PDB file of C-alpha atoms in Angstrom:
ATOM      1  CA  MET A   1      52.766  87.218  99.895  1.00  0.00           C
ATOM      2  CA  THR A   2      54.948  90.069 100.797  1.00  0.00           C
ATOM      3  CA  ARG A   3      57.102  91.503  97.922  1.00  0.00           C
ATOM      4  CA  ARG A   4      60.646  90.903  98.694  1.00  0.00           C
ATOM      5  CA  ARG A   5      63.102  93.903  99.079  1.00  0.00           C
ATOM      6  CA  GLN A   6      65.527  94.312  95.980  1.00  0.00           C
ATOM      7  CA  ILE A   7      68.975  94.982  96.937  1.00  0.00           C
ATOM      8  CA  TYR A   8      70.609  95.139  93.457  1.00  0.00           C
ATOM      9  CA  GLU A   9      70.052  94.941  89.655  1.00  0.00           C
ATOM     10  CA  GLY A  10      72.818  94.150  87.300  1.00  0.00           C
ATOM     11  CA  LYS A  11      72.740  93.524  83.725  1.00  0.00           C
ATOM     12  CA  ALA A  12      72.132  89.639  83.772  1.00  0.00           C
ATOM     13  CA  LYS A  13      70.563  89.176  87.326  1.00  0.00           C
ATOM     14  CA  ILE A  14      68.510  91.011  90.241  1.00  0.00           C
ATOM     15  CA  LEU A  15      69.472  90.270  94.000  1.00  0.00           C
ATOM     16  CA  TYR A  16      66.284  90.493  96.641  1.00  0.00           C
ATOM     17  CA  GLU A  17      66.718  89.881 100.139  1.00  0.00           C
ATOM     18  CA  GLY A  18      66.657  86.287 101.368  1.00  0.00           C
ATOM     19  CA  PRO A  19      64.279  84.376 103.792  1.00  0.00           C
ATOM     20  CA  GLU A  20      66.979  84.184 106.319  1.00  0.00           C
ATOM     21  CA  PRO A  21      69.959  86.153 107.554  1.00  0.00           C
ATOM     22  CA  GLY A  22      73.264  85.976 105.438  1.00  0.00           C
ATOM     23  CA  THR A  23      71.075  84.897 102.269  1.00  0.00           C
ATOM     24  CA  ILE A  24      70.238  86.704  98.887  1.00  0.00           C
ATOM     25  CA  ILE A  25      68.054  85.535  96.309  1.00  0.00           C
ATOM     26  CA  GLN A  26      69.473  85.813  92.870  1.00  0.00           C
ATOM     27  CA  TYR A  27      67.336  85.885  89.861  1.00  0.00           C
ATOM     28  CA  PHE A  28      68.532  85.472  86.347  1.00  0.00           C
ATOM     29  CA  LYS A  29      67.200  87.506  83.571  1.00  0.00           C
ATOM     30  CA  ASP A  30      66.854  87.207  79.880  1.00  0.00           C
ATOM     31  CA  ASP A  31      68.385  90.784  79.176  1.00  0.00           C
ATOM     32  CA  ALA A  32      71.552  90.634  77.368  1.00  0.00           C
ATOM     33  CA  THR A  33      74.304  93.005  77.112  1.00  0.00           C
ATOM     34  CA  ALA A  34      77.689  93.134  75.228  1.00  0.00           C
ATOM     35  CA  PHE A  35      80.593  95.792  74.862  1.00  0.00           C
ATOM     36  CA  ASN A  36      79.986  96.925  78.436  1.00  0.00           C
ATOM     37  CA  ALA A  37      76.132  97.680  78.208  1.00  0.00           C
ATOM     38  CA  GLN A  38      76.607  99.706  74.755  1.00  0.00           C
ATOM     39  CA  LYS A  39      74.766  96.885  72.717  1.00  0.00           C
ATOM     40  CA  LYS A  40      71.463  95.744  74.702  1.00  0.00           C
ATOM     41  CA  GLY A  41      69.094  92.798  73.783  1.00  0.00           C
ATOM     42  CA  THR A  42      67.042  89.842  74.985  1.00  0.00           C
ATOM     43  CA  ILE A  43      67.579  86.024  74.801  1.00  0.00           C
ATOM     44  CA  SER A  44      64.537  84.527  75.687  1.00  0.00           C
ATOM     45  CA  GLY A  45      64.890  81.917  77.970  1.00  0.00           C
ATOM     46  CA  LYS A  46      68.551  82.848  78.763  1.00  0.00           C
ATOM     47  CA  GLY A  47      68.100  83.115  82.464  1.00  0.00           C
ATOM     48  CA  VAL A  48      66.152  79.828  83.060  1.00  0.00           C
ATOM     49  CA  LEU A  49      69.206  78.205  81.374  1.00  0.00           C
ATOM     50  CA  ASN A  50      71.894  79.943  82.643  1.00  0.00           C
ATOM     51  CA  ASN A  51      70.331  79.150  86.553  1.00  0.00           C
ATOM     52  CA  ARG A  52      70.442  75.570  85.725  1.00  0.00           C
ATOM     53  CA  ILE A  53      73.846  75.511  84.056  1.00  0.00           C
ATOM     54  CA  SER A  54      75.141  77.700  86.978  1.00  0.00           C
ATOM     55  CA  GLU A  55      73.587  75.806  89.569  1.00  0.00           C
ATOM     56  CA  HIS A  56      74.692  72.493  88.085  1.00  0.00           C
ATOM     57  CA  LEU A  57      78.764  73.814  88.122  1.00  0.00           C
ATOM     58  CA  PHE A  58      78.606  75.219  91.246  1.00  0.00           C
ATOM     59  CA  THR A  59      77.377  71.703  92.968  1.00  0.00           C
ATOM     60  CA  LEU A  60      80.037  69.873  90.887  1.00  0.00           C
ATOM     61  CA  LEU A  61      82.905  72.585  91.908  1.00  0.00           C
ATOM     62  CA  ALA A  62      81.831  71.956  95.425  1.00  0.00           C
ATOM     63  CA  THR A  63      82.347  68.442  95.511  1.00  0.00           C
ATOM     64  CA  ILE A  64      86.079  68.900  94.737  1.00  0.00           C
ATOM     65  CA  GLY A  65      86.365  71.529  97.433  1.00  0.00           C
ATOM     66  CA  ILE A  66      85.977  75.026  96.107  1.00  0.00           C
ATOM     67  CA  PRO A  67      83.695  76.939  98.122  1.00  0.00           C
ATOM     68  CA  THR A  68      80.758  78.753  96.629  1.00  0.00           C
ATOM     69  CA  HIS A  69      78.037  81.059  97.516  1.00  0.00           C
ATOM     70  CA  PHE A  70      75.598  78.488  96.070  1.00  0.00           C
ATOM     71  CA  ILE A  71      72.984  77.143  98.607  1.00  0.00           C
ATOM     72  CA  ARG A  72      70.205  75.558  96.315  1.00  0.00           C
ATOM     73  CA  ARG A  73      68.157  76.520  93.770  1.00  0.00           C
ATOM     74  CA  LEU A  74      64.554  77.623  94.149  1.00  0.00           C
ATOM     75  CA  ASN A  75      62.634  77.795  90.850  1.00  0.00           C
ATOM     76  CA  MET A  76      63.473  78.141  87.242  1.00  0.00           C
ATOM     77  CA  ARG A  77      64.884  81.565  87.708  1.00  0.00           C
ATOM     78  CA  GLU A  78      66.116  81.782  91.380  1.00  0.00           C
ATOM     79  CA  GLN A  79      68.543  80.572  93.455  1.00  0.00           C
ATOM     80  CA  LEU A  80      69.376  80.943  97.040  1.00  0.00           C
ATOM     81  CA  VAL A  81      72.959  82.157  97.937  1.00  0.00           C
ATOM     82  CA  ARG A  82      74.999  83.280 100.804  1.00  0.00           C
ATOM     83  CA  GLN A  83      75.512  87.003 100.891  1.00  0.00           C
ATOM     84  CA  VAL A  84      79.181  88.161 100.533  1.00  0.00           C
ATOM     85  CA  GLU A  85      81.233  91.232 100.132  1.00  0.00           C
ATOM     86  CA  ILE A  86      81.943  91.433  96.376  1.00  0.00           C
ATOM     87  CA  VAL A  87      85.734  91.546  95.716  1.00  0.00           C
ATOM     88  CA  PRO A  88      85.759  94.044  93.183  1.00  0.00           C
ATOM     89  CA  ILE A  89      87.951  92.313  90.616  1.00  0.00           C
ATOM     90  CA  GLU A  90      87.071  90.025  87.511  1.00  0.00           C
ATOM     91  CA  VAL A  91      89.380  87.099  87.078  1.00  0.00           C
ATOM     92  CA  VAL A  92      89.391  86.154  83.463  1.00  0.00           C
ATOM     93  CA  VAL A  93      90.802  82.608  82.953  1.00  0.00           C
ATOM     94  CA  ARG A  94      92.317  82.382  79.211  1.00  0.00           C
ATOM     95  CA  ASN A  95      93.285  78.514  77.833  1.00  0.00           C
ATOM     96  CA  VAL A  96      93.047  80.030  74.165  1.00  0.00           C
ATOM     97  CA  VAL A  97      93.306  83.146  72.326  1.00  0.00           C
ATOM     98  CA  ALA A  98      89.957  85.004  71.648  1.00  0.00           C
ATOM     99  CA  GLY A  99      88.140  88.527  72.083  1.00  0.00           C
ATOM    100  CA  SER A 100      90.393  91.013  73.564  1.00  0.00           C
ATOM    101  CA  LEU A 101      93.445  88.922  73.853  1.00  0.00           C
ATOM    102  CA  ALA A 102      93.198  88.699  70.165  1.00  0.00           C
ATOM    103  CA  LYS A 103      92.951  92.587  69.719  1.00  0.00           C
ATOM    104  CA  ARG A 104      95.554  93.523  72.200  1.00  0.00           C
ATOM    105  CA  PHE A 105      98.193  91.396  70.808  1.00  0.00           C
ATOM    106  CA  GLY A 106      97.448  90.689  67.427  1.00  0.00           C
ATOM    107  CA  LEU A 107      97.238  87.011  67.746  1.00  0.00           C
ATOM    108  CA  GLU A 108      94.614  84.462  65.780  1.00  0.00           C
ATOM    109  CA  GLU A 109      91.692  83.963  67.325  1.00  0.00           C
ATOM    110  CA  GLY A 110      91.901  79.889  68.351  1.00  0.00           C
ATOM    111  CA  THR A 111      95.357  79.559  69.123  1.00  0.00           C
ATOM    112  CA  ALA A 112      96.011  77.537  72.033  1.00  0.00           C
ATOM    113  CA  LEU A 113      98.020  79.452  74.882  1.00  0.00           C
ATOM    114  CA  PRO A 114     101.105  77.629  76.063  1.00  0.00           C
ATOM    115  CA  ARG A 115      99.901  78.037  79.479  1.00  0.00           C
ATOM    116  CA  THR A 116      97.088  79.364  80.964  1.00  0.00           C
ATOM    117  CA  ILE A 117      96.710  82.753  81.772  1.00  0.00           C
ATOM    118  CA  LEU A 118      94.981  84.921  84.439  1.00  0.00           C
ATOM    119  CA  GLU A 119      93.613  88.503  84.068  1.00  0.00           C
ATOM    120  CA  TYR A 120      92.225  90.816  86.450  1.00  0.00           C
ATOM    121  CA  TYR A 121      89.913  93.266  85.713  1.00  0.00           C
ATOM    122  CA  TYR A 122      88.667  96.399  87.965  1.00  0.00           C
ATOM    123  CA  LYS A 123      84.788  95.828  88.404  1.00  0.00           C
ATOM    124  CA  ASP A 124      83.501  99.408  87.111  1.00  0.00           C
ATOM    125  CA  ASP A 125      81.143  99.894  84.453  1.00  0.00           C
ATOM    126  CA  ALA A 126      81.955 103.499  84.215  1.00  0.00           C
ATOM    127  CA  LEU A 127      85.712 102.874  84.063  1.00  0.00           C
ATOM    128  CA  GLY A 128      85.161 100.025  81.379  1.00  0.00           C
ATOM    129  CA  ASP A 129      86.345  97.651  83.670  1.00  0.00           C
ATOM    130  CA  PRO A 130      90.049  98.202  83.010  1.00  0.00           C
ATOM    131  CA  LEU A 131      92.881  95.534  82.866  1.00  0.00           C
ATOM    132  CA  ILE A 132      94.496  95.882  86.207  1.00  0.00           C
ATOM    133  CA  THR A 133      98.172  94.371  87.679  1.00  0.00           C
ATOM    134  CA  ASP A 134      98.884  92.840  90.960  1.00  0.00           C
ATOM    135  CA  GLU A 135     100.375  95.924  91.606  1.00  0.00           C
ATOM    136  CA  HIS A 136      97.045  98.110  91.397  1.00  0.00           C
ATOM    137  CA  ILE A 137      95.160  95.400  93.754  1.00  0.00           C
ATOM    138  CA  ALA A 138      98.045  95.949  96.243  1.00  0.00           C
ATOM    139  CA  ALA A 139      97.964  99.528  96.133  1.00  0.00           C
ATOM    140  CA  PHE A 140      94.216 100.472  96.271  1.00  0.00           C
ATOM    141  CA  GLY A 141      93.914  97.649  99.017  1.00  0.00           C
ATOM    142  CA  TRP A 142      90.884  95.969  96.788  1.00  0.00           C
ATOM    143  CA  ALA A 143      92.369  92.411  97.951  1.00  0.00           C
ATOM    144  CA  SER A 144      95.012  91.391 100.317  1.00  0.00           C
ATOM    145  CA  GLN A 145      97.761  89.418  99.095  1.00  0.00           C
ATOM    146  CA  GLU A 146      96.357  86.355 100.850  1.00  0.00           C
ATOM    147  CA  GLU A 147      93.265  86.744  99.347  1.00  0.00           C
ATOM    148  CA  MET A 148      94.844  86.937  95.836  1.00  0.00           C
ATOM    149  CA  HIS A 149      96.877  83.840  96.627  1.00  0.00           C
ATOM    150  CA  ASP A 150      93.572  82.236  97.557  1.00  0.00           C
ATOM    151  CA  ILE A 151      91.843  83.713  94.110  1.00  0.00           C
ATOM    152  CA  ALA A 152      94.204  82.715  91.794  1.00  0.00           C
ATOM    153  CA  ASP A 153      94.687  78.922  93.498  1.00  0.00           C
ATOM    154  CA  MET A 154      90.769  78.303  92.862  1.00  0.00           C
ATOM    155  CA  ALA A 155      90.623  80.136  89.329  1.00  0.00           C
ATOM    156  CA  ILE A 156      93.354  77.539  88.364  1.00  0.00           C
ATOM    157  CA  ARG A 157      91.463  74.589  90.162  1.00  0.00           C
ATOM    158  CA  VAL A 158      88.193  75.537  88.396  1.00  0.00           C
ATOM    159  CA  ASN A 159      89.873  75.875  85.002  1.00  0.00           C
ATOM    160  CA  ASP A 160      91.069  72.307  85.632  1.00  0.00           C
ATOM    161  CA  PHE A 161      87.751  71.014  86.452  1.00  0.00           C
ATOM    162  CA  MET A 162      85.834  72.907  83.953  1.00  0.00           C
ATOM    163  CA  ALA A 163      88.130  72.180  80.808  1.00  0.00           C
ATOM    164  CA  GLY A 164      87.934  68.390  81.839  1.00  0.00           C
ATOM    165  CA  LEU A 165      84.041  68.407  82.369  1.00  0.00           C
ATOM    166  CA  PHE A 166      83.644  70.613  78.977  1.00  0.00           C
ATOM    167  CA  ALA A 167      86.150  68.642  77.058  1.00  0.00           C
ATOM    168  CA  GLY A 168      83.880  65.323  77.990  1.00  0.00           C
ATOM    169  CA  VAL A 169      80.969  66.444  76.335  1.00  0.00           C
ATOM    170  CA  GLY A 170      82.466  67.919  73.198  1.00  0.00           C
ATOM    171  CA  ILE A 171      83.164  71.878  74.357  1.00  0.00           C
ATOM    172  CA  ARG A 172      86.464  73.362  74.179  1.00  0.00           C
ATOM    173  CA  LEU A 173      86.858  75.938  77.225  1.00  0.00           C
ATOM    174  CA  VAL A 174      88.220  78.846  75.675  1.00  0.00           C
ATOM    175  CA  ASP A 175      87.929  81.302  78.545  1.00  0.00           C
ATOM    176  CA  PHE A 176      85.399  82.291  81.413  1.00  0.00           C
ATOM    177  CA  LYS A 177      84.919  84.854  83.977  1.00  0.00           C
ATOM    178  CA  LEU A 178      84.698  84.374  87.774  1.00  0.00           C
ATOM    179  CA  GLU A 179      83.878  86.615  90.847  1.00  0.00           C
ATOM    180  CA  PHE A 180      84.560  86.140  94.240  1.00  0.00           C
ATOM    181  CA  GLY A 181      83.298  87.460  97.585  1.00  0.00           C
ATOM    182  CA  ARG A 182      84.092  87.580 101.195  1.00  0.00           C
ATOM    183  CA  LEU A 183      82.042  85.351 103.742  1.00  0.00           C
ATOM    184  CA  PHE A 184      82.608  86.709 107.222  1.00  0.00           C
ATOM    185  CA  ASP A 185      82.287  85.068 110.314  1.00  0.00           C
ATOM    186  CA  GLY A 186      82.318  87.521 112.915  1.00  0.00           C
ATOM    187  CA  ASP A 187      85.772  89.786 112.473  1.00  0.00           C
ATOM    188  CA  PHE A 188      87.015  87.005 110.042  1.00  0.00           C
ATOM    189  CA  SER A 189      86.184  86.332 106.455  1.00  0.00           C
ATOM    190  CA  ARG A 190      87.105  83.956 103.400  1.00  0.00           C
ATOM    191  CA  ILE A 191      87.098  83.780 100.100  1.00  0.00           C
ATOM    192  CA  ILE A 192      84.536  82.054  98.148  1.00  0.00           C
ATOM    193  CA  LEU A 193      83.474  81.620  94.549  1.00  0.00           C
ATOM    194  CA  ALA A 194      80.588  84.018  93.799  1.00  0.00           C
ATOM    195  CA  ASP A 195      77.987  85.333  90.786  1.00  0.00           C
ATOM    196  CA  GLU A 196      77.492  82.512  88.319  1.00  0.00           C
ATOM    197  CA  ILE A 197      79.201  80.485  85.430  1.00  0.00           C
ATOM    198  CA  SER A 198      77.482  80.128  82.709  1.00  0.00           C
ATOM    199  CA  PRO A 199      77.662  80.665  78.744  1.00  0.00           C
ATOM    200  CA  ASP A 200      77.292  84.446  79.561  1.00  0.00           C
ATOM    201  CA  GLY A 201      80.703  84.684  80.961  1.00  0.00           C
ATOM    202  CA  CYS A 202      82.443  81.761  79.290  1.00  0.00           C
ATOM    203  CA  ARG A 203      83.452  80.970  75.498  1.00  0.00           C
ATOM    204  CA  LEU A 204      82.979  77.762  74.894  1.00  0.00           C
ATOM    205  CA  TRP A 205      83.359  75.855  71.400  1.00  0.00           C
ATOM    206  CA  ASP A 206      82.191  72.776  69.849  1.00  0.00           C
ATOM    207  CA  MET A 207      85.471  70.732  69.877  1.00  0.00           C
ATOM    208  CA  LYS A 208      84.862  69.590  66.117  1.00  0.00           C
ATOM    209  CA  THR A 209      83.800  72.458  64.350  1.00  0.00           C
ATOM    210  CA  ASN A 210      84.464  75.552  66.633  1.00  0.00           C
ATOM    211  CA  GLU A 211      80.948  76.550  66.818  1.00  0.00           C
ATOM    212  CA  LYS A 212      80.402  79.093  69.367  1.00  0.00           C
ATOM    213  CA  LEU A 213      77.785  77.991  72.345  1.00  0.00           C
ATOM    214  CA  ASP A 214      78.261  81.502  74.272  1.00  0.00           C
ATOM    215  CA  LYS A 215      77.155  84.985  74.518  1.00  0.00           C
ATOM    216  CA  ASP A 216      79.497  85.831  71.316  1.00  0.00           C
ATOM    217  CA  ARG A 217      76.749  84.702  69.269  1.00  0.00           C
ATOM    218  CA  PHE A 218      74.875  87.885  70.594  1.00  0.00           C
ATOM    219  CA  ARG A 219      77.734  90.132  70.585  1.00  0.00           C
ATOM    220  CA  ARG A 220      78.608  89.328  66.950  1.00  0.00           C
ATOM    221  CA  ASP A 221      75.193  89.188  65.522  1.00  0.00           C
ATOM    222  CA  LEU A 222      75.866  85.340  64.840  1.00  0.00           C
ATOM    223  CA  GLY A 223      71.987  84.430  65.732  1.00  0.00           C
ATOM    224  CA  GLY A 224      71.166  81.372  67.544  1.00  0.00           C
ATOM    225  CA  GLU A 225      71.723  82.420  70.880  1.00  0.00           C
ATOM    226  CA  VAL A 226      68.929  80.381  72.672  1.00  0.00           C
ATOM    227  CA  GLU A 227      69.909  77.127  70.359  1.00  0.00           C
ATOM    228  CA  ALA A 228      73.874  77.740  72.011  1.00  0.00           C
ATOM    229  CA  TYR A 229      72.685  77.757  75.476  1.00  0.00           C
ATOM    230  CA  GLN A 230      70.126  75.016  75.278  1.00  0.00           C
ATOM    231  CA  GLU A 231      72.962  73.054  73.328  1.00  0.00           C
ATOM    232  CA  VAL A 232      75.416  73.543  76.202  1.00  0.00           C
ATOM    233  CA  ALA A 233      72.906  72.270  78.734  1.00  0.00           C
ATOM    234  CA  ARG A 234      71.666  69.523  76.760  1.00  0.00           C
ATOM    235  CA  ARG A 235      75.447  68.372  76.530  1.00  0.00           C
ATOM    236  CA  LEU A 236      75.712  68.898  80.420  1.00  0.00           C
ATOM    237  CA  GLY A 237      72.832  66.532  80.980  1.00  0.00           C
ATOM    238  CA  LEU A 238      70.429  68.931  82.165  1.00  0.00           C
ATOM    239  CA  VAL A 239      67.725  68.464  79.361  1.00  0.00           C
ATOM    240  CA  PRO A 240      66.138  65.098  79.212  1.00  0.00           C
ATOM    241  CA  GLU A 241      67.132  63.325  75.918  1.00  0.00           C
ATOM    242  CA  GLY A 242      64.410  62.939  73.755  1.00  0.00           C
ATOM    243  CA  ASP A 243      62.842  66.386  74.564  1.00  0.00           C
ATOM    244  CA  ASP A 244      62.706  67.842  71.317  1.00  0.00           C
ATOM    245  CA  SER A 245      60.329  70.966  72.323  1.00  0.00           C
ATOM    246  CA  ALA A 246      63.644  71.988  75.072  1.00  0.00           C
ATOM    247  CA  VAL A 247      66.354  71.752  72.516  1.00  0.00           C
ATOM    248  CA  LEU A 248      66.616  74.055  69.150  1.00  0.00           C
ATOM    249  CA  ASP A 249      69.146  72.503  66.513  1.00  0.00           C
ATOM    250  CA  LEU A 250      71.987  74.740  65.697  1.00  0.00           C
ATOM    251  CA  GLU A 251      72.440  72.967  62.540  1.00  0.00           C
ATOM    252  CA  GLU A 252      68.638  73.633  61.515  1.00  0.00           C
ATOM    253  CA  HIS A 253      69.205  77.318  62.784  1.00  0.00           C
ATOM    254  CA  ARG A 254      72.456  77.614  60.221  1.00  0.00           C
ATOM    255  CA  LYS A 255      70.367  76.151  57.195  1.00  0.00           C
ATOM    256  CA  THR A 256      67.580  78.581  57.830  1.00  0.00           C
ATOM    257  CA  ARG A 257      70.030  81.504  58.292  1.00  0.00           C
ATOM    258  CA  GLY A 258      71.625  80.292  55.105  1.00  0.00           C
ATOM    259  CA  LYS A 259      68.551  80.873  52.883  1.00  0.00           C
TER     260      LYS A 259
END
């Protein structure tokens, strides 16, 4: 079998040339990074779980009319996606005060926001992904006004859908990151959802206990990262019920850590 040509390697994924023109194979790694890659580690099995969770969420979002780059999952760690030109803007959707928002404004983490906030960050690791405004985006030509309208509209629709989906399984959608890309058809392009949606880029808290079920467990040295990701997959119905070998117990992790 011919080795596929690697196109790009990021912090959490590797992109390979796809089997057909206009396609990419997205490989999910177990590597974990935080604080703009200043902290690095490995979460065993994370790539497998993120592949399944992202596939599930992108598939559901397509049913409500959100255009995405996802085509199909190929195996445990890979999925086939459409090749797009990534818009160099990370969109952060915030429903609850947490992370950098709490630090910037001296707010108590866990406080519900009176309305959903959209924040934009320029995708540049060397610059630390700085917070930007609509004026920066327009001035530097990173996206047109029409594209930003589409991006903001889709981000709110994704938030509304996912907040309800996660609430239905007892999870509070605190905030999350989205990336978008331009899908070209000749000289014309349209904005579609790209990258991934997983516990790597979402803050997900248990609604009863506020237990963190996301990468904050790695950022804050809480431990139990694998258990948390598996718990999200279990609640979404992606792990067969009764498969005790596939899901580790967060409660047991807490007891063990407390000894």
